[in-house]
Each structure stands twice: as C-alpha cells, then as structure tokens.
C-alpha cells in the first residue's frame, strides 16, 4: 500500500485477511490514478449530471426556518436518481471497476439503498451485480429488494449473526476473499479497510462542495447529517473540515434510547476497536464481542462507523449526538406534513437533531441539513409501527 | 534466533515426517467438552494444537467455524475463560499450543497484557487473522517481549515485498494458504500449491504448514507431496463436533478417530524427493 490509510495516525488501516491485501493495494493504486485522470473525472461528472441529476437542489425550508429561528436549508440528496446519496458512490466505484477490468461487482446493503444504487450502476455500466443483505433487512425493505431484482442484480439473504448489515458485510468480505481475482467490492459507506473510507469520502464530497457553491458568498454555520457508516455525513462535512467556523454535527441512531442499550449510537456510546477492516469506534461488550444494534432505520443499524468520524470526534472537530427512534419518527411525519417532503428514516434523524438544537442558532445563522434520501422505502415499515401504536 | 516452536517443527521435519496440527475453537460446544476433545487430539497424535478464541464477527472463517464460534459464545466463553482453559491444557499435555485470533479481542484485552497472559498459559505462537504483516509492528514487539512467536499467513497472492516482511518479522512457521478463500472444507486444493510452496521456501527459511480447506487425509498427503512440512486441519474436525452435538462420548470418539487418520497421513514416510 502507498498509505496505511489512517486518520490522525490512530484510526483506519486495513485489518483484513492476508488474502485481501493485494487487491486492496490494487484498488488503492487504481483509485489514485483514476482520481487524477481528467478523462475519468469527466466521465463521472457527466454521468452524475445527466444520469443521476446533479447538482441536487439546496432548498430553503420555510417550516424549519420558522421553527429554528434561522435560515435552514435541506440538501436534497433525496432527489438524486435512486433516491439517496448512495448513487454518488456507486457510479464512481462501478466506473472504477470497469476501468480495472472487473466484470462482477458485489455489495452489502442494510436499508437496501446501497444495494439498489449498486444494482442501478451495474445495469447502467453492464456489470454483473450480487448484493448481500441480512434476512431481517430483506423482510423490512421489500420494495428495495424488488428494485434490485428489476435492475438484474442477485440478492443473497444472509441468515448469520443478527442477519443485518454487519453480517452482510462479513459475508461480502468472505465472498470477496473467495473470488478476489475477478470481483470488485463496491463498499457502501465511508468505513471498512483502507482505501474505502477515503475513496467513498472522495466520491461523496461533491455534496459539501455543492453546498459551498450554492451558499456562496455565504457559508453555513452548521452542517447536520445522519451517521450510519458515515458516508453522507463525511460527504457533507469534507468540504468544510478545514473551516473552523462551520460546525459539523452528526446524528446517530439512538434506537430506544442510549441508556437502554438498544441503539446504534457508535460514536456516542462505543469505544475504539477493530471491525470490518479498520480501527474506529465500535459497539462492543467488555471483551470485544460486537454487540447487536437497534434502530428504526435499517441504514443506520450498524455497530461500526467510518474511521474519519472517529478522528473528527476525538479531535473535537465534529460532534455526534444520538437521536432516538421516536424523535426520528416524529421528524419523519413533521417534515411530510409541513413541507410535503418524505425523508428517509435515516435522514429524519438529522432533521430531528436540527429541531432539537433549536436554541443554539440565531437569526443570522445558516443551518444545512443533509437530506440523504427519500422515505418511500420506509412506508411499509412506518405503517407497521403505526399499527403497533408507535 | 528461532524459538521452541520452530525447533519443534524442524525436529519433526528432520525425522522425515509431517506435522499434524488440529484446530478447535475453545469452548465449542463448552469448555469441559473442549478439554475432552483436546485429550483425544493429543492421543491421536497432534504435533501442535491450534486453538481459536471465539469472535462474534469472523470474516476469515467459513460457515463451519462461524457456527463453532457461535456455540462457544453461547456457552459464555470469554477470553479470560479461554486462557484458564489453556492453563488446564498445559497441565495435562506438553504439546505446543498456538492461537488463531481476531484483532479486536487482543485490542480489548490490551496488547501487552494479551501476550503476557498467553505466555503464562504456555502459548508458543499467535496468528492474528486480520492483521497483515506490515501493520503488525506493535503485535510483533509484544509477542517477542513475551517469547511468543508471531505467526503470519502467506498465499500464492502474497507478493515478494510482503513475503520478505513475513520472513523478517514472523516466527514459528508460515501458515500457508492451501486454497485462496476462507476456512472450510473443499473438494479441491489449489493447483498451484507446489509452486507457491517452492516460492515461499525460497523466500522464508521457516517451516511451512498448509491449511484452509484440508478435508481428507488424502489432502494431507497431497500438501505434504507439494512440499509442506505439515497440515493444519480445522473445519473437517469441527464438523464432527457439529454432527454429534447431542452425544458427547460419540463426539469425542469421532473427532479422535478422524484426527488419527489425519495424523497417520501426515506421518507417512517423506514423500518428497
Ligand atoms: C438514505 C440513507 N441515509 C443514510 C444512510 C446511512 O449511511 P451513511 O452513514 O453511510 O450515509 C443510508 C444507508 O443505507 C441511507 O439509505
């Protein structure tokens, strides 16, 4: 490897089976080369614009501005083709796979959004796609399973462990270890072994860059995003990391409340450890066994988090706060009623956190919420919760 | 300077036979049964015992070892309990012990404390499945401080520069991957295994033990013929645990019988030229 891929020398790395190191090396080299190749950038830029619909709007929400008493903008990643920010990443990685001569790509998925976005990119670019998804998630995210099927991807339901995202990643890593020679792993978030945290951040940083352009000559007081593995958040934050005037705030899944132990608030309640190839905050027991997480939103239901977020937390550059299920569901309904926008349950965590931080901002402040995805995929799930009285 | 583990394996090679190294997960299906299974493995002729500490998320392992990890975790086995098990093994047997670990368990135990405790339990070598050699500096230092051999994996995909690091930083033996993939039984071994072993032999002056996917005594003969100094067998033995979960005496007998066949295959006259 050209770099150990650490953030602040402490988080990150590539803690994987020896067998995977050569292909991570190959991936790192291919990405560094592609990133600097004007032809690759032009091709990616054109697809993001003409196929996926970038730039996405930055919409000033009247309802949220009135509620918080400052200017509140929604970065509309929900309007991106595919319905979430995930498309920024999958088109980039699928193009890279093609450039590297790989015909088959694999992906893990939780909510199904990354699986859908990978299946979409595979259909677009003529790649064979296999998606690993926990059986529990297959059941709670049906529409996305159907979409992946229509795009021609094969969905493999994983029964191991808690049958959710972390188990899907384990299985994708195993499959990759078996098929390293001809398979490209399209990793879905800014976590995992180096070079993925950097690669995914580079592909998602377009979110923050556009926010910067759309607000120019002004700039945000705060950028708020939900954090599962951390890709939409790092994408929204990266452009502003070097500007200390911009507060960076992450909303973590608080589930039933951090005190209950039934949550996925890795940065708020975990401690440093090694999971899925990197050193980062991890939810684990006293001995280092990874604990099962809980969140109303499948896309945030993950006991790990990207290493760069661990670094931003430890240096105090960003803060991360838990938002529990009830608060997120409330924000989901509130935004639908007040703005006619149905956010993904993941993104609803960011909306809820902004509403909670109301007193922090004054009339001259500008708050940007990254609306990472749309909520159509969650309708069944929310209806079931409603029947159950939540 | 080469340690006791390497000397032990070199001694076996000098006798013209191959080493047989069985693998079990500590506490699968419970600690007491693990001890009985260990007795059976020693009696069957194990030259080195390899043990794994159960981990909740083992991406380098196939379904058989994953299930073993789950059984041990369900039985409540923690790293401190696993070390007490190793203390007991040491009191009963002189057979060298090596560990197969996932990094997070070592990190949470504390790196230095882990190797210190391992040394006290008589552990002679530790392989960490998810730490590649170039990131293992801290682990190697701690291992050496406590007289434990840091064992590394190499495969047909490992390039020369990283193999050189395995040569300089590693100890004990080189865990040679007989088939690219995760652990688990396989019908076929990698066709290129003889060439891989020859390349490793030229790069690293240390015993080469082959593992991953060895499921039959015939496989053991084949890796010996391909140039390995011994064979590590895990999933095939663990499968016998799984098959006899309700009946401990039958389980111990089945694991012991199968291990004996592997041990005999490893012992056969040196088949190499
Ligand atoms: C809409 C949406 N937002 C956020 C996430 C969380 O992922 P990340 O933290 O990588 O942005 C997901 C994951 O599936 C998602 O679908």
XYZ file of C-alpha atoms and ligand atoms in Angstrom:
679
model
C 0.000 0.000 0.000
C 1.136 3.540 -0.649
C -0.502 4.668 2.577
C -1.589 2.964 5.779
C -4.814 4.894 5.399
C -5.024 6.257 8.918
C -6.734 9.362 10.192
C -4.706 11.132 12.851
C -2.378 8.109 12.881
C -4.773 6.188 15.052
C -7.981 5.305 13.212
C -8.341 3.417 9.937
C -5.865 0.946 8.463
C -6.624 -2.249 6.564
C -7.088 -5.011 9.101
C -8.135 -7.828 6.806
C -7.099 -11.325 5.869
C -3.724 -11.503 4.174
C -5.541 -12.719 1.071
C -7.324 -9.405 0.588
C -4.301 -7.142 0.953
C -3.105 -7.480 -2.670
C -6.489 -6.487 -4.045
C -6.843 -3.535 -1.667
C -3.417 -2.499 -2.912
C -4.599 -2.792 -6.495
C -7.725 -0.782 -5.641
C -5.763 1.979 -3.937
C -3.432 2.335 -6.917
C -6.309 2.309 -9.402
C -8.223 4.935 -7.454
C -5.272 7.310 -7.030
C -4.690 7.097 -10.753
C -8.342 7.481 -11.772
C -8.900 10.379 -9.409
C -6.235 12.375 -11.168
C -7.233 11.352 -14.667
C -9.228 14.150 -16.370
C -10.956 11.636 -18.649
C -12.229 9.600 -15.692
C -13.403 12.711 -13.899
C -15.190 13.968 -16.989
C -16.969 10.656 -17.467
C -18.013 10.500 -13.811
C -19.100 14.140 -13.805
C -21.212 13.681 -16.924
C -22.973 10.617 -15.514
C -23.647 12.329 -12.205
C -25.120 15.300 -14.047
C -27.052 13.721 -16.921
C -27.981 10.354 -15.454
C -28.223 10.977 -11.728
C -29.319 14.621 -11.683
C -26.520 16.562 -10.011
C -26.305 19.181 -8.704
C -29.129 18.451 -6.294
C -31.079 21.479 -5.056
C -30.321 23.293 -1.845
C -33.819 24.162 -0.676
C -34.581 26.770 1.974
C -37.216 25.172 4.173
C -39.754 27.735 5.370
C -41.151 25.456 8.031
C -37.770 24.539 9.508
C -36.501 28.123 9.263
C -39.554 29.319 11.224
C -39.125 26.533 13.765
C -35.412 27.135 14.389
C -35.447 30.909 14.002
C -32.658 30.912 11.414
C -32.165 30.015 7.781
C -32.463 26.255 7.389
C -31.636 24.567 4.108
C -32.190 20.998 3.023
C -29.567 19.485 0.726
C -31.833 17.394 -1.451
C -29.932 14.140 -1.949
C -33.368 12.547 -1.814
C -33.871 13.895 -5.340
C -30.800 12.136 -6.703
C -31.601 9.248 -9.049
C -32.022 6.164 -6.916
C -33.439 8.214 -4.065
C -30.339 8.632 -1.902
C -26.767 9.912 -1.848
C -25.567 6.340 -2.391
C -25.604 6.873 -6.185
C -22.627 9.283 -5.960
C -20.564 6.432 -4.595
C -21.795 3.525 -6.684
C -21.416 5.205 -10.056
C -17.892 6.176 -9.110
C -16.925 2.717 -7.889
C -18.641 0.960 -10.800
C -16.719 3.130 -13.259
C -13.562 2.248 -11.373
C -14.437 -1.460 -11.547
C -14.792 -1.195 -15.303
C -11.527 0.675 -15.581
C -9.865 -2.133 -13.618
C -11.335 -4.708 -15.986
C -13.607 -6.376 -13.407
C -16.848 -7.803 -14.758
C -18.527 -8.671 -11.493
C -19.234 -6.434 -8.538
C -20.551 -7.292 -5.114
C -22.063 -5.084 -2.436
C -23.502 -5.283 1.052
C -26.652 -3.432 1.913
C -28.669 -2.567 5.012
C -31.650 -0.437 4.069
C -31.244 -1.660 0.527
C -30.340 1.807 -0.741
C -26.728 0.944 -1.427
C -27.798 -2.352 -2.988
C -30.240 -0.532 -5.240
C -27.663 2.093 -6.159
C -25.113 -0.620 -6.983
C -27.655 -2.613 -8.999
C -28.535 0.556 -10.875
C -24.906 1.355 -11.655
C -24.381 -2.261 -12.708
C -27.327 -2.085 -15.114
C -26.034 1.224 -16.463
C -22.468 0.037 -16.996
C -23.063 -3.601 -17.879
C -21.655 -5.234 -14.752
C -22.883 -8.382 -13.054
C -24.099 -7.480 -9.533
C -24.506 -9.643 -6.438
C -25.849 -7.990 -3.266
C -25.539 -9.409 0.254
C -28.362 -8.370 2.560
C -29.342 -9.529 6.041
C -32.522 -11.605 6.066
C -34.088 -9.240 8.611
C -33.466 -6.325 6.264
C -34.785 -8.251 3.263
C -38.050 -8.543 5.176
C -38.245 -4.900 6.268
C -37.109 -3.306 2.988
C -39.145 -5.254 0.429
C -39.513 -2.521 -2.216
C -35.763 -2.182 -2.462
C -35.348 -5.935 -2.865
C -37.798 -5.751 -5.764
C -35.951 -2.842 -7.312
C -32.640 -4.695 -7.169
C -34.306 -7.624 -8.916
C -35.628 -5.390 -11.677
C -32.148 -3.966 -12.230
C -30.909 -7.506 -12.741
C -28.979 -7.950 -9.504
C -28.929 -11.130 -7.480
C -29.832 -10.601 -3.818
C -28.350 -13.055 -1.315
C -30.201 -13.127 2.030
C -27.846 -13.618 4.984
C -29.102 -15.587 7.981
C -25.882 -15.458 10.024
C -25.478 -13.455 13.215
C -28.082 -10.738 13.630
C -28.975 -11.065 9.916
C -28.476 -7.354 9.325
C -25.862 -5.011 7.873
C -22.771 -6.146 9.785
C -23.449 -9.744 8.839
C -23.974 -8.767 5.212
C -20.534 -7.091 5.288
C -18.940 -10.205 6.836
C -20.437 -12.341 4.105
C -19.431 -9.941 1.335
C -15.861 -9.970 2.714
C -15.903 -13.780 2.714
C -17.200 -13.956 -0.819
C -14.598 -11.425 -1.911
C -11.849 -13.483 -0.272
C -13.000 -16.471 -2.335
C -13.282 -14.542 -5.603
C -10.593 -11.868 -5.314
C -9.274 -12.257 -8.788
C -12.259 -11.102 -10.805
C -14.562 -9.396 -8.299
C -14.789 -5.747 -7.305
C -16.319 -4.966 -3.929
C -18.432 -1.794 -4.083
C -18.343 -0.810 -0.415
C -21.366 1.228 0.629
C -20.140 3.595 3.267
C -17.056 5.504 4.378
C -15.916 2.636 6.618
C -14.175 -0.708 6.032
C -10.490 -1.211 5.204
C -8.337 1.424 3.512
C -8.763 2.694 0.813
C -12.571 2.601 1.172
C -13.012 5.330 3.817
C -11.032 7.766 1.649
C -12.404 6.525 -1.658
C -16.019 6.829 -0.517
C -15.368 10.247 1.024
C -13.794 11.465 -2.219
C -16.841 10.301 -4.158
C -19.311 11.828 -1.687
C -17.572 15.128 -1.103
C -19.492 16.563 -4.026
C -22.362 17.044 -1.548
C -20.449 19.562 0.565
C -18.802 21.177 -2.450
C -22.188 21.922 -3.936
C -23.459 23.260 -0.606
C -20.454 25.605 -0.587
C -21.180 26.817 -4.122
C -24.910 27.118 -3.549
C -24.461 29.287 -0.445
C -21.602 31.410 -1.829
C -20.620 34.040 -0.960
C -22.110 32.987 2.368
C -21.374 29.745 4.181
C -23.131 27.520 6.663
C -22.963 27.960 10.427
C -23.628 24.262 10.827
C -23.943 21.173 8.662
C -26.050 18.365 10.137
C -26.164 14.816 8.762
C -27.155 11.377 9.969
C -24.371 8.863 10.597
C -24.677 5.149 9.900
C -21.308 4.139 8.497
C -20.817 7.806 7.798
C -20.788 8.319 4.017
C -23.427 11.017 3.603
C -22.084 12.808 6.669
C -18.440 12.767 5.545
C -19.621 13.805 2.071
C -21.400 16.805 3.557
C -18.565 17.615 6.009
C -15.365 17.105 3.973
C -15.501 20.415 2.111
C -15.843 22.328 5.406
C -13.456 20.396 7.657
C -10.703 22.994 7.346
C -13.027 25.902 8.134
C -13.405 26.074 11.916
C -16.370 28.472 11.584
C -18.549 25.655 10.281
C -19.984 23.362 12.949
C -20.138 19.722 11.869
C -22.849 17.747 13.637
C -23.709 14.078 13.230
C -26.990 12.444 14.247
C -26.557 8.874 15.446
C -29.330 6.297 15.793
C -30.396 6.337 19.433
C -32.914 3.492 18.994
C -34.919 3.019 22.187
C -32.544 5.446 23.943
C -28.812 5.041 24.565
C -29.463 4.169 28.211
C -31.474 1.062 27.182
C -28.543 -0.454 25.300
C -30.858 -0.914 22.287
C -29.371 1.576 19.835
C -26.687 2.038 17.176
C -25.002 5.179 18.513
C -21.445 4.009 17.896
C -19.601 7.282 18.458
C -21.747 8.306 21.418
C -21.614 5.012 23.293
C -18.886 2.825 21.770
C -15.131 2.692 22.221
C -12.238 2.207 19.811
C -11.833 -1.270 18.401
C -11.389 -3.170 15.159
C -14.341 -4.153 12.994
C -14.598 -4.780 9.243
C -11.035 -3.889 8.492
C -10.420 -0.654 10.331
C -9.773 0.780 13.763
C -12.648 3.021 14.740
C -15.329 3.385 17.380
C -17.230 0.120 17.779
C -20.214 -1.017 19.835
C -18.895 -3.991 21.748
C -19.004 -5.771 25.072
C -16.228 -5.651 27.676
C -14.287 -8.404 25.864
C -14.588 -7.035 22.340
C -17.501 -9.083 21.001
C -19.508 -6.875 18.669
C -22.935 -6.105 20.082
C -26.210 -6.164 18.210
C -27.657 -2.800 17.392
C -31.136 -1.475 17.105
C -32.587 1.352 15.071
C -35.913 2.052 13.431
C -33.854 2.817 10.351
C -32.117 -0.128 8.718
C -29.496 2.111 7.097
C -28.204 3.294 10.478
C -28.370 -0.092 12.194
C -24.619 -0.729 12.322
C -22.219 -1.247 15.270
C -19.273 0.383 13.491
C -18.578 3.795 11.948
C -16.099 5.232 9.486
C -12.626 5.903 10.941
C -12.542 9.531 9.811
C -15.566 10.246 12.018
C -13.741 8.709 14.987
C -10.896 11.088 14.264
C -13.229 14.097 13.928
C -14.852 13.143 17.205
C -11.586 12.701 19.098
C -10.169 15.974 17.844
C -13.428 17.730 18.708
C -13.788 18.937 15.123
C -17.230 17.325 14.831
C -19.810 16.363 17.433
C -22.103 13.372 17.350
C -25.392 13.144 19.209
C -27.923 10.326 19.450
C -31.491 10.729 18.197
C -33.896 8.049 19.309
C -36.473 6.218 17.198
C -39.444 8.185 18.495
C -37.806 11.529 17.763
C -36.851 10.409 14.259
C -40.358 9.115 13.521
C -41.770 12.383 14.750
C -39.486 14.330 12.408
C -40.395 11.991 9.534
C -44.075 12.823 9.953
C -43.431 16.501 10.704
C -41.447 17.119 7.517
C -44.073 15.284 5.460
C -46.861 17.451 6.882
C -45.033 20.743 6.897
C -43.027 20.555 3.693
C -44.522 17.786 1.607
C -41.170 16.018 1.711
C -40.928 12.446 2.867
C -37.391 11.914 4.221
C -35.757 8.532 4.596
C -35.931 7.414 8.232
C -32.135 7.747 8.239
C -32.306 11.394 7.139
C -35.174 12.026 9.576
C -32.580 11.609 12.348
C -30.736 14.682 11.028
C -33.969 16.661 10.778
C -34.883 15.670 14.330
C -31.474 16.708 15.649
C -31.735 20.119 13.965
C -35.102 20.654 15.631
C -33.668 19.674 18.999
C -30.750 22.116 18.631
C -33.156 24.976 18.022
C -31.871 27.259 20.807
C -28.310 27.059 19.552
C -28.791 29.211 16.445
C -29.584 32.910 15.992
C -31.326 34.785 13.178
C -28.116 35.272 11.171
C -27.181 31.629 11.267
C -27.430 29.260 8.334
C -28.053 25.593 9.064
C -27.796 22.947 6.354
C -29.377 19.536 6.882
C -28.238 16.823 4.521
C -31.431 15.094 3.454
C -29.596 11.938 2.439
C -32.542 10.051 0.965
C -36.245 9.853 0.387
C -38.660 7.912 2.537
C -40.745 5.893 0.080
C -38.819 2.746 1.008
C -39.891 3.191 4.634
C -43.652 3.452 4.124
C -44.434 -0.198 4.869
C -42.244 -0.159 7.929
C -43.739 3.058 9.300
C -47.272 1.752 8.666
C -46.451 -1.368 10.690
C -45.055 0.728 13.518
C -48.217 2.799 13.456
C -50.351 -0.328 13.772
C -48.212 -1.275 16.741
C -49.016 2.087 18.282
C -45.761 3.979 17.814
C 17.094 -16.690 16.681
C 14.414 -19.302 16.280
C 12.162 -20.255 19.152
C 10.968 -23.522 20.613
C 8.023 -23.848 18.240
C 10.182 -23.573 15.160
C 12.705 -26.023 16.648
C 9.909 -28.476 17.398
C 8.700 -28.338 13.794
C 12.209 -28.588 12.398
C 12.725 -31.665 14.573
C 9.649 -33.291 13.071
C 10.896 -32.488 9.590
C 14.291 -33.993 10.443
C 12.521 -37.235 11.319
C 11.178 -37.286 7.761
C 7.566 -36.908 8.718
C 4.996 -34.149 8.515
C 3.379 -32.304 11.395
C -0.308 -32.667 12.111
C -1.928 -29.571 13.609
C -5.611 -29.823 14.512
C -7.682 -26.704 15.177
C -10.577 -26.231 17.600
C -12.461 -23.225 18.910
C -12.058 -23.046 22.678
C -15.372 -23.832 24.362
C -17.061 -25.406 21.345
C -19.530 -26.655 22.396
C -18.472 -25.952 26.017
C -15.205 -25.770 27.961
C -15.411 -29.188 29.550
C -16.039 -30.920 26.236
C -13.220 -28.910 24.646
C -10.852 -30.386 27.196
C -12.006 -33.918 26.426
C -11.642 -33.203 22.701
C -8.139 -31.849 23.282
C -7.177 -35.046 25.119
C -8.438 -37.033 22.140
C -6.445 -34.900 19.683
C -3.243 -35.350 21.657
C -3.824 -39.057 21.899
C -4.471 -39.198 18.150
C -1.000 -37.745 17.541
C -1.323 -33.944 17.304
C 2.117 -32.371 16.976
C 0.899 -28.846 17.725
C -2.536 -27.760 18.973
C -4.098 -24.732 17.377
C -6.951 -23.001 19.197
C -9.214 -20.135 18.259
C -10.845 -17.674 20.636
C -14.484 -17.312 19.582
C -15.284 -13.967 17.933
C -18.715 -12.662 17.030
C -17.723 -11.447 13.550
C -15.096 -13.688 11.941
C -14.822 -12.676 8.256
C -11.905 -15.027 7.510
C -13.949 -18.088 8.503
C -16.426 -20.197 6.601
C -19.746 -21.448 7.971
C -18.367 -24.392 9.997
C -16.008 -22.293 12.131
C -18.555 -19.471 12.366
C -21.003 -21.919 13.895
C -18.305 -23.146 16.286
C -17.656 -19.553 17.384
C -21.367 -19.098 17.985
C -21.584 -22.265 20.090
C -18.677 -21.130 22.242
C -20.143 -17.646 22.659
C -23.497 -19.145 23.579
C -21.692 -21.248 26.172
C -20.418 -17.965 27.627
C -16.742 -18.416 26.815
C -14.757 -15.182 27.283
C -11.039 -14.583 26.643
C -10.187 -14.889 30.378
C -12.051 -18.213 30.481
C -10.253 -19.335 27.322
C -6.902 -18.619 28.986
C -7.917 -20.682 32.009
C -8.743 -23.485 29.597
C -5.224 -23.151 28.140
C -3.769 -23.319 31.653
C -5.598 -26.621 32.099
C -4.380 -27.940 28.737
C -0.829 -27.082 29.716
C -1.124 -29.029 32.960
C -2.290 -32.104 31.093
C -0.144 -32.044 27.945
C 3.276 -30.960 26.759
C 2.074 -30.422 23.171
C 2.918 -26.923 21.890
C -0.075 -24.593 21.583
C -0.654 -21.793 19.087
C -3.607 -19.400 18.845
C -5.654 -18.080 15.960
C -7.105 -14.699 16.920
C -9.103 -11.785 15.619
C -7.520 -8.429 16.379
C -10.342 -6.820 18.334
C -10.161 -9.413 21.106
C -6.450 -8.638 21.558
C -7.032 -4.875 21.458
C -9.709 -5.058 24.131
C -7.631 -7.366 26.332
C -4.719 -4.953 25.927
C -1.956 -5.917 23.506
C 0.842 -6.371 26.018
C -1.429 -7.971 28.610
C -2.668 -10.419 25.993
C 0.764 -11.683 25.008
C 1.871 -11.762 28.644
C -1.144 -13.887 29.574
C -0.675 -16.098 26.532
C 2.948 -16.706 27.505
C 1.877 -17.613 31.050
C -0.528 -20.159 29.594
C 2.358 -21.677 27.652
C 1.235 -20.445 24.237
C 4.130 -20.615 21.776
C 2.726 -18.764 18.787
C -0.105 -16.403 17.863
C -1.555 -15.736 14.428
C -3.939 -12.789 14.097
C -6.226 -13.453 11.134
C -6.999 -9.823 10.374
C -3.635 -8.122 10.859
C -1.405 -8.109 7.763
C 2.317 -8.280 8.386
C 3.100 -4.651 7.599
C 0.598 -3.407 10.213
C 1.738 -5.879 12.861
C 4.674 -3.930 14.308
C 3.149 -3.467 17.760
C 1.953 -7.064 17.924
C 5.336 -8.440 16.895
C 7.094 -6.383 19.571
C 4.696 -7.526 22.286
C 4.931 -11.146 21.118
C 8.707 -11.078 21.190
C 8.795 -9.343 24.563
C 6.956 -12.330 25.986
C 8.686 -15.040 23.984
C 5.709 -15.842 21.759
C 6.235 -16.445 18.028
C 4.309 -14.048 15.750
C 2.905 -16.269 13.009
C 1.885 -14.895 9.605
C -0.102 -16.162 6.658
C 1.174 -16.284 3.095
C -0.580 -17.363 -0.065
C 0.025 -17.575 -3.789
C -1.185 -13.943 -3.939
C 1.378 -12.567 -1.485
C 3.910 -10.512 -3.459
C 7.666 -10.729 -2.896
C 7.998 -7.498 -0.909
C 5.426 -8.560 1.648
C 6.827 -12.092 1.769
C 10.137 -10.517 2.730
C 8.394 -8.913 5.698
C 6.902 -12.271 6.692
C 10.457 -13.625 6.628
C 11.945 -10.890 8.812
C 9.091 -10.209 11.221
C 7.481 -13.628 11.622
C 8.342 -16.561 13.807
C 7.309 -20.182 14.419
C 6.077 -21.242 10.994
C 4.446 -19.776 7.924
C 0.751 -20.530 7.686
C 0.472 -21.345 4.018
C -2.948 -20.975 2.455
C -3.661 -24.160 0.531
C -6.580 -22.586 -1.292
C -7.499 -18.917 -1.690
C -10.641 -18.272 0.310
C -11.971 -18.560 3.831
C -11.700 -21.579 6.144
C -13.873 -24.559 5.279
C -13.719 -27.974 3.694
C -13.031 -28.141 -0.016
C -13.072 -30.859 -2.621
C -10.027 -29.433 -4.412
C -6.772 -27.848 -3.359
C -5.181 -25.043 -5.342
C -3.477 -26.407 -8.433
C -0.575 -24.017 -7.919
C 0.221 -25.156 -4.381
C 3.570 -26.844 -5.183
C 4.765 -23.692 -6.952
C 3.551 -21.496 -4.093
C 5.316 -23.636 -1.511
C 8.512 -23.583 -3.554
C 8.347 -19.782 -3.777
C 7.755 -19.474 -0.018
C 10.524 -21.932 0.703
C 12.960 -19.804 -1.274
C 11.845 -16.601 0.473
C 11.397 -17.736 4.067
C 13.616 -20.135 5.972
C 10.967 -21.428 8.324
C 8.652 -24.471 8.454
C 5.664 -24.209 6.110
C 2.363 -25.577 7.376
C -0.549 -25.720 4.942
C -4.115 -25.027 5.986
C -7.528 -23.826 4.708
C -9.741 -26.361 3.060
C -7.956 -29.604 4.011
C -10.818 -32.031 4.489
C -9.453 -35.523 3.932
C -6.306 -37.494 4.810
C -5.657 -37.554 1.071
C -5.443 -33.753 1.118
C -2.854 -34.014 3.871
C -0.802 -36.402 1.734
C -1.122 -34.048 -1.200
C 0.069 -30.945 0.658
C 2.981 -32.972 2.002
C 3.794 -34.107 -1.529
C 3.534 -30.483 -2.630
C 6.282 -29.599 -0.164
C 4.543 -28.555 3.058
C 6.091 -29.505 6.401
C 2.716 -30.255 7.863
C -1.001 -29.729 7.699
C -3.500 -27.717 9.736
C -6.986 -29.193 9.836
C -9.916 -27.288 11.317
C -13.324 -27.406 9.682
C -13.271 -31.144 8.994
C -12.782 -31.855 12.720
C -15.218 -29.174 13.839
C -17.787 -30.683 11.503
C -17.628 -33.824 13.676
C -18.451 -31.721 16.732
C -21.451 -30.302 14.925
C -22.579 -33.758 13.813
C -22.567 -35.186 17.356
C -23.820 -32.279 19.419
C -26.251 -34.356 21.433
C -23.809 -37.126 22.328
C -20.505 -36.151 23.896
C -18.814 -39.591 24.047
C -19.640 -40.159 20.373
C -18.339 -36.675 19.544
C -15.027 -37.233 21.293
C -14.656 -40.622 19.604
C -15.496 -39.240 16.147
C -13.071 -36.314 16.459
C -10.348 -38.606 17.824
C -10.824 -41.204 15.071
C -10.736 -38.642 12.309
C -7.729 -36.895 13.847
C -5.870 -40.223 13.959
C -6.385 -40.701 10.237
C -5.072 -37.218 9.560
C -2.118 -37.757 11.869
C -1.241 -41.022 10.141
C -1.418 -39.372 6.739
C 0.904 -36.606 7.952
C 3.335 -39.179 9.427
C 3.780 -41.261 6.319
C 7.338 -41.582 5.049
C 8.627 -38.427 3.492
C 7.065 -38.402 0.081
C 9.120 -35.514 -1.244
C 12.144 -36.001 -3.425
C -30.928 7.490 2.920
C -29.784 6.996 3.734
N -29.152 7.849 4.535
C -28.122 7.461 5.303
C -27.703 6.150 5.302
C -26.582 5.780 6.224
O -25.380 5.542 5.593
P -24.187 6.563 5.682
O -23.942 6.853 7.114
O -23.072 5.843 5.025
O -24.577 7.782 4.934
C -28.316 5.228 4.465
C -27.867 3.827 4.429
O -28.438 2.960 3.865
C -29.386 5.677 3.665
O -30.025 4.809 2.866
